[in-house]
Amino acid sequence: MYALNFDPAICESCDTCDCLMRCQYMTFDLEEAKREKANINNGKDSRVLTGCATCYACEEYCPNGNHPFYLIVERQEEKGILPSPAPITRQQILMMKPKGTITPMKVRAPVIDMCYFPMLTGSIRAPLYENPSIIVGSDVFCNIMWLHFARNSVIRDQLPRVIENIWQFYLRDSGVDELICFHDECYASFTHLAPAFNIEVPFKPVHVFEYISGRLDALQDTITPINAKVAYQRPCSNRLIPETQHWVDDIFSKIGVERVERKYDRENSLCCGQVLRAHQREEMADEIQNRNLEDMKEAGAAYCVFNCPACMLTLAEAAAENGLFPIHLSDLCQVALAGSSPKG
Amino acid sequence: MSNIYEILSEIVGPEFVSDFPEEKYIYSMDPGTMPACEPDIVIMPGSTDEVQKIVQAANAHRVPLVPLGAGLVLSGLSRALKGGIVLDMKRMNRILEINEVSRYALVEAGASQGMLQAHLRKHFPNLKHSAPDAPPAATVAGNICIHGSGHLSHAAGFHSDMLNGLEVVLPTGEIVRIGSCAISPYWFARAPLPDLAGLFLGWAGTTGVITKLAIKLYPNYPLNDVAVFVSEDASLLPDILYQITGTQLAEDVTTWMTPKPDWAAGFLHCNVNYGAKTKKELIWKRNLIRSAVESYIDDKTGGFLPLPGMMKQRFLEVPARQLALFADVRKGGGFEYVGAIMPVELFPKAYDLGLDIANKLGVSYSMGCRIIGVNHSMMFFYAYAFNRADPADIARAQGALEETNKRVLDMGGVPWKAEAPAQKEIIRKMDPNMFDMIRRVRSILDPNGIMNPGNWEDN
Amino acid sequence: MKYAEILHRCFRCGYCKLPGNNIDFNCPAHVAFRFETYSPGGRMWLLGAWLNHKLEPSRRFQEILFSCTACRNCVEQCPLTKIKDELLLAFTAGKEELVGEGKVPPPVRDCLTKLQKYGNPYGISRKKRANWATDAEVEVFSDQEFLFFPGDVGAFDSRGQEIARSVAALLTRLGVSFGILGDREVSDGNEANAMGESELFRLLAEENIEHFNKLNVKKIIALSPHGFNALKNEYPALGGAYQVFHYTQLLAAHAASLAFKDNLSNIRVTYHDPCYLGRHNWEYGSARKVLAALPGVAIREMDRSRQDALCCGGGGGNLFTDILGNGVESPARNRVAEALDTGAGILAVSCPTCAVMLGDAVKSSNMEERIQVREISEIVNERLKAK
């Protein structure tokens, strides 16, 4: 049940092997890349399975949508390869376990899914968010993070239940069929991950970017342009939904900020490093974080803008130490609507 | 008793002596499980001179005298087991001297951990002392007296190891200086003189009243971090701790095991606290500590938690304020713990013991282990929460504590700051010559048996 | 007794006796008396013992309870998150039980009796409530924007009256439209409430609310943080919903528009946070903003400031009952010593109760040559350019 949509024939006829050739954390020549990819496809050992940083980028790089990263995770689990030590993997799964405390609640559009980030519900406030209903909790946690821990089995077990919870307890009986996903992870989970595993999603996920962009249009007369340069920390989960990136540019344009041109943005984005620390690759995490922040500074950014709470938790302090004002994208929009910049 | 009340009133002034029922009630017990033992009088001296006069009066009238710091020992060592006078030392709370070069602090016996810490932060930010995880109201002297441990114990041993000198009032009223301070204006060491300090450490106040003490201070690094190593197999811990402590880079190595929250049950979390002057140094230490346990990381049996900066704050707080929350686990404002001083190789047995007792007796528990020195021993604690409004719950916790004490002794450990019943268990196991020597020392120092009677006695 | 269910949950860990930075004791009763009984943890256990018939509510017991100045330091510092917010409520409930049984110390009894009879704790005829304003060019409230509420200390205490006049003059200078009710108002009742006399508080509050509503009062400027607290937080439940400000909040908003004398001498000022602006209402900024706007003023913070401030000892009715006394160990004298340590020559206050308590402490410590207690409006008025 919930088999992965992977076709080995597609890889066999692929000349470029972009999934491995464009990898930012491992280096291959084309021959080796094709060899390693064949090993992965055929269930054999491959250094990719132990070296993978789980940054999700190859899902974006693959021009054929043949889920190279999901397959890596599948093989890791089959072979008992753990990117992160067993106690940490097990503890994380316990921490994020659904509590089974969800109860029916009437909601009305717009319904904002805050996943398992109750601490961020303060961001959902007027004027940017107009009379929203908010759903949050362990029973609606999107579960995509298990891709970092070689646990597709947990995704298969819990994601369908989460989707059912959202539909049954909130949306269906309220007559709402759209769900605004605050986090890239949730949107990616419902629109990319679920279909890849043939998990049905009865509601229509909407990325919060789209919602925010629409609200900024409605409130355009009240926007005071911030007039600043910003660096955007694109999270790993956005690699699964690259079609949403244009919204970020739209939003920035509407609030009067310039997304600086820098090396490690868009398709070259770097992982925030937190998962690498979970994988016990501390020095690698240090290196890419330093590189990322230097890049932001050299590009002249005043803000480091996040949409991912995990990236923000990881990098905010270091960003501030480097003279960058860390801020969530949603809150940056609120600044433009409030008429004053927190940087004075 | 009214006669001595008048005398005491003359010494400290009527406002600092009480035989009111309210004071007798509050000073009859501490927040642990031990039953109330009411004193007849509570007195608060303000100087060594006053302490001396109080001791002389108590001695002359053969009235028991019980010194008290903040009363947070939790095993009831400052209860007046045989009535008498409780001597609350907390008015004597001045910080007398900080010697920056020789790194020591000279304080009065009632000075609190929190005030010393705050004083150093304000005036000597490059220095810190080893603070226990007791609340900041706990006294420096009280903790030293019971061989306490804290946030620098991996680096520097028991807190009693950090003692440079004492001023004490003997039960017969003499004021004695012990250590270099007996010969020099500096309180820098106990060596190379015959070391009399041991006569006042671990004796539960039965040999005299400490009025001043000097303790070692240590560098306070501007940058601090914590690495939390997680494993699931207690049998690995002796080696994990051996390897980590072998780097001698950390200041504190404390492992915690708790059944709540649910995700923590069955996991052993080893907090390794370290500091540095620069970021480069901090990362260097982190990497070296990590490489000490590389084999466990490589075979995936253990690893460091990926904690973002703000989530580390609770592990960097000194003292750890959240520990007080354990008292509310049973919604009853109480917890008490057995702190067992043991060799580190006993970790797996000690851990299993804790699980066994908690399961058998149905008590809410928390376990942990603080390394003393370079793996020279550990303070393995078994904490049991109780509801002080429920006598059955108190009895359950008491039963767990008693059972734990007995089995710790059977295992080869020694209960720390043992409550009066546990002291008797220890005495039963003790080399009879050692106990005889304890008795002889006490009879010399305290011929009238006034100092905290009922403790360290076999009858 | 209300909140009895939390009494046994106190661990007596002692965090409640200290400020957040642990620099010194911070429970005013504990500072004064030092026994463990005179502390929040001590009170919790004593109340529990009383309710469990282990203790009688003796005179000592009553004094221990009523020595609480309701400063809220314990609520701020208690680590037990599930009970901390109810600590002060439990102590007030304990006082209420004692009041109900008539077992209160004589000074408390006298204070409450005067409040009941005269509508103020001074026992002065209510007809004299507006005497402070004689010669002060203050209008009677009719339909001005603000009602100025001086409170009991501002109306009847000589030092308080000086402050009331000083604030009134400053408000006039700022062009604020305000009037006073004079003898048509009574005590705000905050101290009655803090002393457990909730019924008396209700009567006083309802009397005020009736007058306020009749006159269509919408906005109130309180002189005293005690009054500010009652008017803002307790009156709405009794039908008195107004926009309530402490005068320093208005002053802070206008600070930039004030014109000051030239060649002012430089002064070092330390600011004492009053409990009912600070810990009770999280207002730490306005007075500081005002001081920062004054030329020649260097602010020196005490170690215990903002949420860590040591209470002057006047709350909980202690200004009138004097249970804490003014001896060497009193919190007020402790606070003055702390102020002196900053090197400041002026101890600035924004509460008339603090002004009285700390002013008396300066005198009894013989420190008048070294430090003066000045109220914020007085400091501002001294430095304003003549109109």
XYZ file of C-alpha atoms in Angstrom, chain A residues 39-206:
168
model
C 22.831 0.865 -7.548
C 20.214 2.855 -5.688
C 17.527 1.957 -8.191
C 18.455 -1.720 -7.960
C 18.547 -1.836 -4.192
C 22.318 -2.202 -3.953
C 24.728 -0.401 -1.677
C 25.701 3.141 -2.593
C 27.717 5.822 -0.887
C 24.832 8.136 -1.657
C 22.762 6.361 0.971
C 25.222 7.248 3.723
C 26.405 10.570 2.323
C 23.056 12.134 1.517
C 22.424 15.389 3.404
C 18.651 14.937 2.891
C 18.314 18.457 1.512
C 15.516 17.372 -0.904
C 17.173 19.277 -3.800
C 17.370 16.308 -6.169
C 13.584 16.171 -6.225
C 13.763 19.595 -7.826
C 16.739 18.829 -10.052
C 15.232 15.698 -11.589
C 13.709 16.904 -14.862
C 11.454 13.856 -15.000
C 9.785 13.949 -11.601
C 11.047 10.454 -10.872
C 11.463 11.078 -7.115
C 15.169 10.417 -6.676
C 15.179 11.641 -3.082
C 12.151 9.690 -1.952
C 13.820 6.605 -3.411
C 17.027 7.298 -1.459
C 14.963 7.437 1.731
C 13.176 4.202 0.744
C 16.471 2.414 0.240
C 17.958 3.789 3.459
C 15.100 2.338 5.422
C 15.160 -0.980 3.577
C 18.846 -1.375 4.333
C 18.649 -0.160 7.931
C 20.843 2.837 7.138
C 20.204 5.567 9.666
C 21.268 9.105 8.794
C 20.755 10.019 12.458
C 21.620 7.802 15.456
C 18.939 5.350 16.487
C 18.095 6.953 19.856
C 17.639 10.370 18.256
C 15.519 8.946 15.451
C 13.324 7.052 17.877
C 12.994 9.998 20.226
C 12.029 12.381 17.455
C 9.289 9.995 16.352
C 8.004 9.813 19.914
C 8.112 13.590 20.301
C 6.034 14.175 17.204
C 3.619 11.302 17.780
C -0.052 12.223 17.340
C -1.671 12.580 20.745
C -5.086 11.520 19.517
C -6.720 14.494 21.232
C -8.246 16.084 18.148
C -11.926 16.966 18.432
C -14.325 18.284 15.823
C -14.257 22.026 15.374
C -16.271 24.207 13.060
C -14.037 26.321 10.874
C -14.588 28.933 8.274
C -12.410 30.079 5.424
C -9.615 31.062 5.470
C -8.449 27.992 7.409
C -4.768 28.278 8.284
C -2.936 25.049 9.015
C -0.179 25.724 11.559
C 0.940 22.093 11.622
C 2.612 21.422 14.992
C 3.776 24.983 15.605
C 1.388 26.316 18.257
C 4.086 28.786 19.295
C 3.724 30.592 15.972
C -0.026 31.200 16.032
C 0.766 34.735 17.187
C 1.903 35.435 13.635
C -1.670 34.892 12.420
C -3.095 38.295 13.133
C -4.769 41.194 11.414
C -4.388 42.993 9.142
C -2.559 40.399 7.048
C -4.793 37.513 8.109
C -8.482 38.278 7.926
C -10.681 36.435 10.460
C -8.927 33.111 10.017
C -9.681 29.787 11.605
C -6.518 28.125 12.837
C -5.850 24.417 13.113
C -2.771 23.203 14.934
C -1.543 20.229 16.883
C 0.140 16.868 16.859
C -2.849 15.285 15.149
C -2.401 17.529 12.100
C 1.384 17.356 11.981
C 2.341 16.828 8.344
C 5.058 14.231 9.016
C 7.276 15.212 6.097
C 10.307 15.536 8.399
C 10.737 11.755 8.481
C 12.373 12.072 5.087
C 15.399 13.311 7.052
C 15.394 10.198 9.214
C 14.954 7.386 6.664
C 11.445 6.737 7.851
C 9.091 6.600 4.898
C 7.265 3.949 6.913
C 6.217 6.573 9.469
C 5.013 8.818 6.671
C 3.003 6.005 5.155
C 1.505 5.196 8.528
C 0.699 8.691 9.724
C 0.215 11.005 6.764
C -3.023 9.385 5.571
C -4.395 9.678 9.101
C -3.415 13.321 9.320
C -5.127 14.069 6.034
C -8.201 12.222 7.267
C -8.100 14.136 10.561
C -8.012 17.497 8.801
C -10.834 16.542 6.495
C -13.040 14.777 8.976
C -12.623 16.900 12.088
C -12.432 20.334 10.515
C -13.097 20.851 6.821
C -15.769 18.461 5.642
C -18.527 19.342 8.106
C -17.719 23.018 7.884
C -18.177 23.028 4.133
C -14.652 24.281 3.548
C -12.431 22.548 1.060
C -9.410 24.843 0.971
C -6.589 24.613 3.462
C -3.972 27.345 3.684
C -0.636 25.844 4.613
C 1.490 28.198 6.734
C 4.566 26.100 6.208
C 6.154 24.881 2.990
C 6.377 21.446 4.572
C 2.637 21.004 4.872
C 1.951 22.260 1.372
C 4.688 19.997 -0.006
C 3.391 17.104 2.022
C -0.120 17.382 0.614
C 0.729 18.343 -2.980
C 3.959 16.491 -3.710
C 4.719 13.833 -1.135
C 1.199 12.435 -0.829
C 0.706 11.992 -4.592
C 4.179 10.414 -4.897
C 2.985 7.746 -2.490
C -0.492 7.537 -3.957
C -2.078 9.007 -0.827
C -5.267 10.836 -1.655
C -5.920 14.366 -0.454
C -9.620 15.333 -0.468
C -9.086 19.042 0.124
C -7.299 21.749 -1.846
C -4.043 22.904 -0.268
C -3.208 26.560 -0.816
